Amino acid sequence: MKIFKFLAAALIALFAVSSLSGCSADKLDPQSYVAIIDVREQSEWDGGHLEGAVLIPIPAADFATQVSVLDPSLDYYIYCRSGNRSGQAINQMRDLGFTGELKNGGSLANASSQLDLAVVKD
């Protein structure tokens, strides 16, 4: 019975430690991406965007033309309002031959938290 209590306590402690280390793993280094791309519309960008991000709206007819100037072998962090449009952008970029990491940052709030970057207005 004592061994069972010991094992249970050890598993709980292990879970607690792994949970804590998992929180810090959620943070990403923005410097590991050559660019942080906001694929929302101009009006959304004007309401606030990540500091240092570039705007390449996915609804734009020339989205493919705009991203074609980027090096397809490098890593990019892409975000939008919910993760849907950034997922669409990633699919289009893959279809265009992008081979680097294309990280879907999800929403502006999630991206801000994950990259530890401020939301700014120009």
Coordinates of N, CA and C in Angstrom, one line a residue:
M1 N 0.8 -1.2 0.0 CA 0.0 0.0 0.0 C 0.9 1.3 0.0
K2 N 2.0 1.2 0.8 CA 2.9 2.4 0.8 C 3.5 2.6 -0.5
I3 N 3.9 1.6 -1.2 CA 4.5 1.7 -2.6 C 3.5 2.4 -3.6
F4 N 2.2 2.0 -3.4 CA 1.2 2.6 -4.3 C 1.0 4.1 -4.0
K5 N 1.0 4.5 -2.8 CA 1.0 5.9 -2.4 C 2.2 6.7 -2.9
F6 N 3.4 6.0 -2.8 CA 4.6 6.6 -3.3 C 4.5 6.8 -4.8
L7 N 4.1 5.8 -5.5 CA 4.0 5.9 -7.0 C 3.0 7.0 -7.4
A8 N 1.9 7.0 -6.7 CA 0.9 8.0 -7.0 C 1.4 9.4 -6.8
A9 N 2.1 9.6 -5.7 CA 2.7 10.9 -5.4 C 3.8 11.3 -6.4
A10 N 4.6 10.3 -6.8 CA 5.6 10.6 -7.8 C 5.0 10.9 -9.2
L11 N 3.9 10.3 -9.6 CA 3.3 10.6 -10.8 C 2.6 12.0 -10.8
I12 N 2.0 12.3 -9.7 CA 1.4 13.7 -9.6 C 2.5 14.7 -9.7
A13 N 3.6 14.5 -9.0 CA 4.8 15.5 -9.0 C 5.3 15.6 -10.5
L14 N 5.5 14.4 -11.1 CA 6.0 14.4 -12.5 C 5.0 15.2 -13.4
F15 N 3.7 15.0 -13.3 CA 2.7 15.7 -14.1 C 2.8 17.2 -13.8
A16 N 2.9 17.6 -12.5 CA 3.0 19.0 -12.2 C 4.2 19.7 -12.8
V17 N 5.3 19.0 -12.8 CA 6.6 19.6 -13.4 C 6.4 19.7 -14.9
S18 N 5.9 18.6 -15.5 CA 5.8 18.6 -17.0 C 4.8 19.7 -17.4
S19 N 3.7 19.9 -16.6 CA 2.7 20.9 -16.9 C 3.3 22.3 -16.9
L20 N 4.2 22.5 -15.9 CA 4.8 23.8 -15.7 C 5.8 24.1 -16.9
S21 N 6.6 23.1 -17.2 CA 7.5 23.3 -18.3 C 6.8 23.4 -19.6
G22 N 5.6 22.9 -19.8 CA 4.8 23.0 -21.0 C 4.3 24.4 -21.2
C23 N 4.1 25.2 -20.1 CA 3.7 26.6 -20.3 C 4.8 27.4 -20.9
S24 N 6.0 27.2 -20.5 CA 7.1 28.0 -21.1 C 7.3 27.6 -22.5
A25 N 7.0 26.4 -22.9 CA 7.3 25.9 -24.2 C 6.3 26.5 -25.2
D26 N 5.2 27.1 -24.7 CA 4.2 27.8 -25.6 C 4.8 29.1 -26.2
K27 N 5.8 29.6 -25.5 CA 6.4 30.9 -26.0 C 7.3 30.6 -27.2
L28 N 7.3 31.4 -28.2 CA 8.2 31.2 -29.4 C 9.0 32.5 -29.5
D29 N 10.2 32.3 -30.1 CA 11.1 33.4 -30.3 C 10.7 34.0 -31.7
P30 N 10.3 35.3 -31.7 CA 9.9 35.9 -33.0 C 11.1 36.0 -33.9
Q31 N 12.3 36.0 -33.4 CA 13.5 36.1 -34.2 C 13.8 34.8 -35.0
S32 N 13.1 33.8 -34.7 CA 13.3 32.5 -35.4 C 12.5 32.5 -36.7
Y33 N 11.7 33.5 -37.0 CA 10.9 33.7 -38.2 C 11.5 34.9 -39.0
V34 N 11.6 34.7 -40.3 CA 12.1 35.8 -41.1 C 11.1 36.9 -41.2
A35 N 9.8 36.6 -41.1 CA 8.7 37.6 -41.1 C 7.5 37.1 -40.3
I36 N 6.8 38.0 -39.7 CA 5.5 37.7 -39.1 C 4.5 38.4 -40.0
I37 N 3.6 37.5 -40.5 CA 2.7 38.0 -41.5 C 1.3 38.0 -41.0
D38 N 0.6 39.2 -41.1 CA -0.8 39.3 -40.7 C -1.6 39.2 -42.0
V39 N -2.5 38.2 -42.1 CA -3.2 38.0 -43.4 C -4.7 38.5 -43.3
R40 N -4.9 39.4 -42.3 CA -6.3 40.0 -42.1 C -6.4 41.1 -43.1
E41 N -7.6 41.7 -43.1 CA -7.9 42.8 -44.0 C -7.3 44.1 -43.4
Q42 N -7.2 45.1 -44.3 CA -6.6 46.4 -43.9 C -7.3 47.0 -42.7
S43 N -8.7 46.9 -42.7 CA -9.4 47.5 -41.6 C -9.1 46.8 -40.3
E44 N -8.9 45.5 -40.3 CA -8.5 44.8 -39.1 C -7.1 45.2 -38.6
W45 N -6.2 45.3 -39.6 CA -4.8 45.7 -39.3 C -4.8 47.1 -38.6
D46 N -5.7 48.0 -39.2 CA -5.7 49.3 -38.6 C -6.2 49.3 -37.2
G47 N -7.0 48.3 -36.8 CA -7.5 48.2 -35.4 C -6.4 47.7 -34.5
G48 N -5.3 47.2 -35.0 CA -4.2 46.7 -34.1 C -3.6 45.5 -34.8
H49 N -2.3 45.5 -34.7 CA -1.5 44.3 -35.3 C -0.2 44.1 -34.4
L50 N 0.4 43.0 -34.7 CA 1.7 42.8 -33.9 C 2.8 43.7 -34.4
E51 N 3.5 44.2 -33.4 CA 4.7 45.0 -33.6 C 5.6 44.3 -34.5
G52 N 6.0 44.9 -35.7 CA 7.0 44.3 -36.6 C 6.4 43.4 -37.6
A53 N 5.1 43.2 -37.6 CA 4.4 42.4 -38.6 C 4.3 43.1 -39.9
V54 N 4.1 42.3 -41.0 CA 3.8 42.9 -42.3 C 2.4 42.4 -42.7
L55 N 1.7 43.2 -43.4 CA 0.3 42.9 -43.8 C 0.3 42.4 -45.3
I56 N -0.2 41.2 -45.4 CA -0.4 40.6 -46.7 C -1.8 39.9 -46.6
P57 N -2.8 40.7 -46.9 CA -4.2 40.2 -46.8 C -4.5 39.0 -47.7
I58 N -5.0 37.9 -47.0 CA -5.4 36.7 -47.8 C -6.5 36.9 -48.8
P59 N -7.5 37.8 -48.5 CA -8.6 38.1 -49.4 C -8.1 38.8 -50.7
A60 N -6.9 39.4 -50.6 CA -6.4 40.2 -51.8 C -6.2 39.3 -53.0
A61 N -6.6 39.8 -54.1 CA -6.5 39.0 -55.4 C -5.0 38.8 -55.7
D62 N -4.1 39.6 -55.2 CA -2.7 39.5 -55.5 C -1.9 38.8 -54.4
F63 N -2.6 38.1 -53.5 CA -1.9 37.4 -52.4 C -0.7 36.6 -52.9
A64 N -1.0 35.8 -53.9 CA 0.1 34.9 -54.4 C 1.2 35.7 -54.9
T65 N 1.0 36.8 -55.6 CA 2.0 37.7 -56.1 C 2.8 38.3 -55.0
Q66 N 2.1 38.7 -53.9 CA 2.8 39.4 -52.8 C 3.7 38.4 -52.1
V67 N 3.3 37.2 -51.8 CA 4.1 36.2 -51.1 C 5.2 35.6 -52.0
S68 N 5.0 35.7 -53.3 CA 6.0 35.1 -54.2 C 7.4 35.9 -54.1
V69 N 7.4 37.0 -53.6 CA 8.7 37.8 -53.4 C 9.4 37.3 -52.2
L70 N 8.8 36.4 -51.4 CA 9.4 35.9 -50.2 C 10.2 34.7 -50.5
D71 N 11.3 34.4 -49.7 CA 12.1 33.2 -49.9 C 11.3 32.0 -49.4
P72 N 11.0 31.1 -50.3 CA 10.1 29.9 -49.9 C 10.8 28.9 -49.0
S73 N 12.1 29.0 -48.8 CA 12.8 28.1 -48.0 C 12.9 28.5 -46.5
L74 N 12.5 29.8 -46.2 CA 12.6 30.3 -44.9 C 11.3 30.1 -44.1
D75 N 11.4 30.4 -42.8 CA 10.3 30.2 -41.8 C 9.5 31.5 -41.6
Y76 N 8.2 31.3 -41.6 CA 7.3 32.5 -41.5 C 6.2 32.1 -40.4
Y77 N 5.8 33.2 -39.7 CA 4.8 33.1 -38.7 C 3.6 33.8 -39.2
I78 N 2.4 33.2 -39.3 CA 1.3 33.8 -39.9 C 0.1 33.8 -39.0
Y79 N -0.6 34.9 -38.9 CA -1.8 35.0 -38.0 C -2.9 35.8 -38.6
C80 N -4.1 35.6 -38.1 CA -5.3 36.3 -38.6 C -6.2 36.7 -37.4
R81 N -7.5 36.5 -37.5 CA -8.4 36.7 -36.5 C -8.7 35.5 -35.6
S82 N -8.7 34.3 -36.3 CA -9.1 33.1 -35.6 C -8.1 31.9 -35.9
G83 N -7.3 32.0 -37.0 CA -6.5 30.9 -37.4 C -7.0 30.3 -38.7
N84 N -8.2 30.6 -39.1 CA -8.8 30.1 -40.4 C -8.1 30.7 -41.6
R85 N -8.0 32.0 -41.7 CA -7.4 32.6 -42.9 C -5.9 32.3 -42.9
S86 N -5.2 32.3 -41.7 CA -3.8 32.0 -41.7 C -3.6 30.5 -42.2
G87 N -4.5 29.6 -41.9 CA -4.5 28.3 -42.4 C -4.6 28.2 -43.9
Q88 N -5.5 29.1 -44.4 CA -5.7 29.2 -45.9 C -4.5 29.7 -46.5
A89 N -3.9 30.7 -45.9 CA -2.6 31.3 -46.4 C -1.5 30.3 -46.5
I90 N -1.4 29.5 -45.4 CA -0.4 28.5 -45.4 C -0.6 27.5 -46.5
N91 N -1.8 27.1 -46.7 CA -2.1 26.1 -47.8 C -1.7 26.7 -49.1
Q92 N -2.0 28.0 -49.4 CA -1.7 28.6 -50.6 C -0.1 28.7 -50.8
M93 N 0.5 29.1 -49.7 CA 2.0 29.2 -49.7 C 2.6 27.8 -50.0
R94 N 2.1 26.8 -49.4 CA 2.6 25.4 -49.7 C 2.4 25.1 -51.2
D95 N 1.2 25.4 -51.7 CA 1.0 25.2 -53.1 C 1.9 26.0 -54.0
L96 N 2.4 27.1 -53.5 CA 3.4 27.9 -54.3 C 4.8 27.4 -54.1
G97 N 5.0 26.4 -53.3 CA 6.3 25.8 -53.2 C 7.1 26.2 -51.9
F98 N 6.4 26.8 -50.9 CA 7.1 27.1 -49.7 C 7.5 25.8 -49.0
T99 N 8.7 25.7 -48.5 CA 9.2 24.5 -47.9 C 9.6 24.8 -46.4
G100 N 9.8 26.0 -46.1 CA 10.2 26.4 -44.7 C 9.0 26.1 -43.7
E101 N 9.2 26.4 -42.4 CA 8.2 26.3 -41.5 C 7.2 27.4 -41.7
L102 N 5.9 27.1 -41.8 CA 4.9 28.1 -41.8 C 4.0 27.9 -40.6
K103 N 4.2 28.7 -39.6 CA 3.5 28.5 -38.3 C 2.2 29.3 -38.3
N104 N 1.1 28.6 -38.0 CA -0.2 29.2 -37.9 C -0.3 29.7 -36.4
G105 N -0.2 31.0 -36.3 CA -0.3 31.6 -35.0 C -1.7 31.8 -34.4
G106 N -2.7 31.5 -35.3 CA -4.1 31.7 -34.8 C -4.5 33.2 -34.8
S107 N -5.1 33.5 -33.7 CA -5.6 34.9 -33.5 C -4.5 35.9 -33.2
L108 N -4.9 37.2 -33.3 CA -3.9 38.3 -32.9 C -3.6 38.1 -31.5
A109 N -4.5 37.9 -30.6 CA -4.3 37.7 -29.2 C -3.4 36.6 -28.9
N110 N -3.6 35.4 -29.5 CA -2.8 34.3 -29.3 C -1.4 34.5 -29.9
A111 N -1.2 35.1 -31.0 CA 0.1 35.4 -31.6 C 0.8 36.4 -30.7
S112 N 0.2 37.4 -30.2 CA 0.8 38.3 -29.3 C 1.4 37.6 -28.0
S113 N 0.6 36.7 -27.5 CA 1.0 36.0 -26.3 C 2.1 35.0 -26.6
Q114 N 2.0 34.3 -27.7 CA 2.9 33.3 -28.1 C 4.3 33.9 -28.4
L115 N 4.3 35.0 -29.1 CA 5.6 35.7 -29.5 C 6.0 36.7 -28.5
D116 N 5.2 37.0 -27.5 CA 5.5 38.1 -26.5 C 5.7 39.4 -27.2
L117 N 4.9 39.7 -28.2 CA 4.9 41.0 -28.9 C 3.7 41.9 -28.6
A118 N 3.9 43.1 -28.6 CA 2.8 44.1 -28.3 C 1.9 44.2 -29.6
V119 N 0.7 44.5 -29.3 CA -0.3 44.9 -30.4 C -0.2 46.4 -30.5
V120 N 0.0 46.9 -31.7 CA 0.2 48.3 -31.9 C -0.7 48.8 -33.0
K121 N -0.9 50.1 -33.1 CA -1.6 50.8 -34.1 C -0.7 51.8 -34.8
D122 N -0.7 51.8 -36.1 CA 0.2 52.8 -36.8 C -0.5 54.2 -36.8

